[in-house]
């Protein structure tokens, strides 16, 4: 006599099932939080990357401006040295022209003196001749 057959023993107890469900929920919640953290970190990395790109662009533009200004400074140095040389040449040319003009005027004055001296000598001769005739 064996008695009525016994139902098979359940493989899991109610407590095991509830524990398993709670464990899965906690695991899913933890995974969800990790996924959110990863998304936040990823977004921050993207922002940082974009900032680096923007900063590199700004640095490149500033470097271009520096190159332009340095080239402008060099051109200005060349222009000013050319200008200084041109000024020196111009001053020398003007001094030469002034000297030539002065020499020309001295020559004119000398010629006028000689002409006046010749006229005076001619007048003196005429005057002497007129006195001799009297």
CSV table of C-alpha atoms in Angstrom, one decimal:
chain,number,residue,atom,x,y,z
A,1,UNK,CA,0.0,0.0,0.0
A,2,UNK,CA,1.5,2.6,-1.2
A,3,UNK,CA,-0.9,5.4,-1.0
A,4,UNK,CA,-2.0,7.9,-3.5
A,5,UNK,CA,0.6,9.0,-5.9
A,6,UNK,CA,2.4,12.2,-4.7
A,7,UNK,CA,2.6,15.1,-7.2
A,8,UNK,CA,6.1,15.7,-8.3
A,9,UNK,CA,8.1,18.2,-6.3
A,10,UNK,CA,8.2,21.5,-8.0
A,11,UNK,CA,11.6,22.4,-9.4
A,12,UNK,CA,11.4,25.9,-8.2
A,13,UNK,CA,9.7,27.3,-5.1
A,14,UNK,CA,7.6,30.5,-5.2
A,15,UNK,CA,10.4,32.2,-3.3
A,16,UNK,CA,12.9,31.1,-6.0
A,17,UNK,CA,10.7,32.5,-8.7
A,18,UNK,CA,10.1,35.8,-6.9
A,19,UNK,CA,13.8,36.0,-6.2
A,20,UNK,CA,14.7,35.3,-9.8
A,21,UNK,CA,12.2,38.0,-11.1
A,22,UNK,CA,13.5,40.6,-8.6
A,23,UNK,CA,17.1,39.7,-9.6
A,24,UNK,CA,16.2,40.1,-13.3
A,25,UNK,CA,14.5,43.4,-12.6
A,26,UNK,CA,17.5,44.7,-10.6
A,27,UNK,CA,19.9,43.5,-13.3
A,28,UNK,CA,17.8,45.2,-16.0
A,29,UNK,CA,17.6,48.4,-13.9
A,30,UNK,CA,21.4,48.3,-13.4
A,31,UNK,CA,21.9,47.6,-17.2
A,32,UNK,CA,19.6,50.5,-18.0
A,33,UNK,CA,21.6,52.9,-15.7
A,34,UNK,CA,24.8,51.7,-17.2
A,35,UNK,CA,23.4,52.3,-20.7
A,36,UNK,CA,22.3,55.8,-19.6
A,37,UNK,CA,25.8,56.5,-18.1
A,38,UNK,CA,27.4,55.3,-21.4
A,39,UNK,CA,25.1,57.5,-23.4
A,40,UNK,CA,25.9,60.6,-21.2
A,41,UNK,CA,29.7,59.8,-21.4
A,42,UNK,CA,29.3,59.4,-25.2
A,43,UNK,CA,27.5,62.7,-25.5
A,44,UNK,CA,30.2,64.4,-23.4
A,45,UNK,CA,32.9,62.9,-25.6
A,46,UNK,CA,31.1,64.1,-28.7
A,47,UNK,CA,30.9,67.6,-27.2
A,48,UNK,CA,34.5,67.5,-26.3
A,49,UNK,CA,35.5,66.4,-29.8
A,50,UNK,CA,33.4,69.1,-31.4
A,51,UNK,CA,35.0,71.7,-29.0
A,52,UNK,CA,38.5,70.4,-30.1
A,53,UNK,CA,37.5,70.7,-33.7
A,54,UNK,CA,36.2,74.3,-33.2
A,55,UNK,CA,39.3,75.2,-31.2
A,56,UNK,CA,41.5,73.8,-33.9
A,57,UNK,CA,39.6,75.9,-36.5
A,58,UNK,CA,40.0,79.0,-34.4
A,59,UNK,CA,43.7,78.3,-33.9
A,60,UNK,CA,44.1,77.7,-37.7
A,61,UNK,CA,42.4,81.1,-38.4
A,62,UNK,CA,44.5,82.9,-35.8
A,63,UNK,CA,47.7,81.3,-37.3
A,64,UNK,CA,46.6,82.5,-40.8
A,65,UNK,CA,46.1,86.0,-39.4
A,66,UNK,CA,49.5,85.9,-37.8
A,67,UNK,CA,51.1,84.8,-41.1
A,68,UNK,CA,49.3,87.6,-42.9
A,69,UNK,CA,50.4,90.1,-40.4
A,70,UNK,CA,54.0,88.9,-40.5
A,71,UNK,CA,53.9,89.1,-44.3
A,72,UNK,CA,52.5,92.6,-44.0
A,73,UNK,CA,55.2,93.6,-41.6
A,74,UNK,CA,57.9,92.2,-43.9
A,75,UNK,CA,56.4,94.0,-46.9
A,76,UNK,CA,56.3,97.2,-44.8
A,77,UNK,CA,60.0,96.7,-43.9
A,78,UNK,CA,60.9,96.3,-47.5
A,79,UNK,CA,58.7,99.2,-48.6
A,80,UNK,CA,60.2,101.5,-45.9
A,81,UNK,CA,63.8,100.5,-46.8
A,82,UNK,CA,62.9,101.2,-50.4
A,83,UNK,CA,61.4,104.4,-49.4
A,84,UNK,CA,64.4,105.3,-47.3
A,85,UNK,CA,66.7,104.5,-50.3
A,86,UNK,CA,64.4,106.5,-52.6
A,87,UNK,CA,64.4,109.4,-50.2
A,88,UNK,CA,68.2,109.4,-50.0
A,89,UNK,CA,68.4,109.2,-53.8
A,90,UNK,CA,65.8,112.0,-54.1
A,91,UNK,CA,67.7,114.2,-51.6
A,92,UNK,CA,71.0,113.5,-53.5
A,93,UNK,CA,69.3,114.4,-56.8
A,94,UNK,CA,67.8,117.6,-55.4
A,95,UNK,CA,71.2,118.6,-53.9
A,96,UNK,CA,72.8,117.9,-57.3
A,97,UNK,CA,70.1,120.0,-59.0
A,98,UNK,CA,70.6,122.8,-56.5
A,99,UNK,CA,74.4,122.7,-57.0
A,100,UNK,CA,74.0,122.8,-60.8
A,101,UNK,CA,71.5,125.7,-60.5
A,102,UNK,CA,73.9,127.5,-58.2
A,103,UNK,CA,76.8,127.0,-60.6
A,104,UNK,CA,74.6,128.1,-63.5
A,105,UNK,CA,73.7,131.3,-61.6
A,106,UNK,CA,77.3,131.9,-60.7
A,107,UNK,CA,78.2,131.5,-64.4
A,108,UNK,CA,75.4,134.0,-65.4
A,109,UNK,CA,76.6,136.4,-62.7
A,110,UNK,CA,80.2,136.1,-64.0
A,111,UNK,CA,79.1,136.6,-67.6
A,112,UNK,CA,77.0,139.6,-66.6
A,113,UNK,CA,80.0,141.1,-64.6
A,114,UNK,CA,82.2,140.6,-67.7
A,115,UNK,CA,79.6,142.1,-70.0
A,116,UNK,CA,79.2,145.1,-67.6
A,117,UNK,CA,82.9,145.4,-67.3
A,118,UNK,CA,83.2,145.4,-71.1
A,119,UNK,CA,80.4,148.0,-71.4
A,120,UNK,CA,82.0,150.1,-68.7
A,121,UNK,CA,85.4,149.8,-70.5
A,122,UNK,CA,83.6,150.8,-73.8
A,123,UNK,CA,82.0,153.8,-72.1
A,124,UNK,CA,85.2,154.7,-70.4
A,125,UNK,CA,86.9,154.7,-73.9
A,126,UNK,CA,84.1,156.7,-75.3
A,127,UNK,CA,84.3,159.1,-72.4
A,128,UNK,CA,88.1,159.4,-72.7
A,129,UNK,CA,87.8,159.9,-76.4
A,130,UNK,CA,85.2,162.6,-75.9
A,131,UNK,CA,87.5,164.3,-73.4
A,132,UNK,CA,90.4,164.0,-75.7
A,133,UNK,CA,88.4,165.7,-78.5
A,134,UNK,CA,87.5,168.6,-76.3
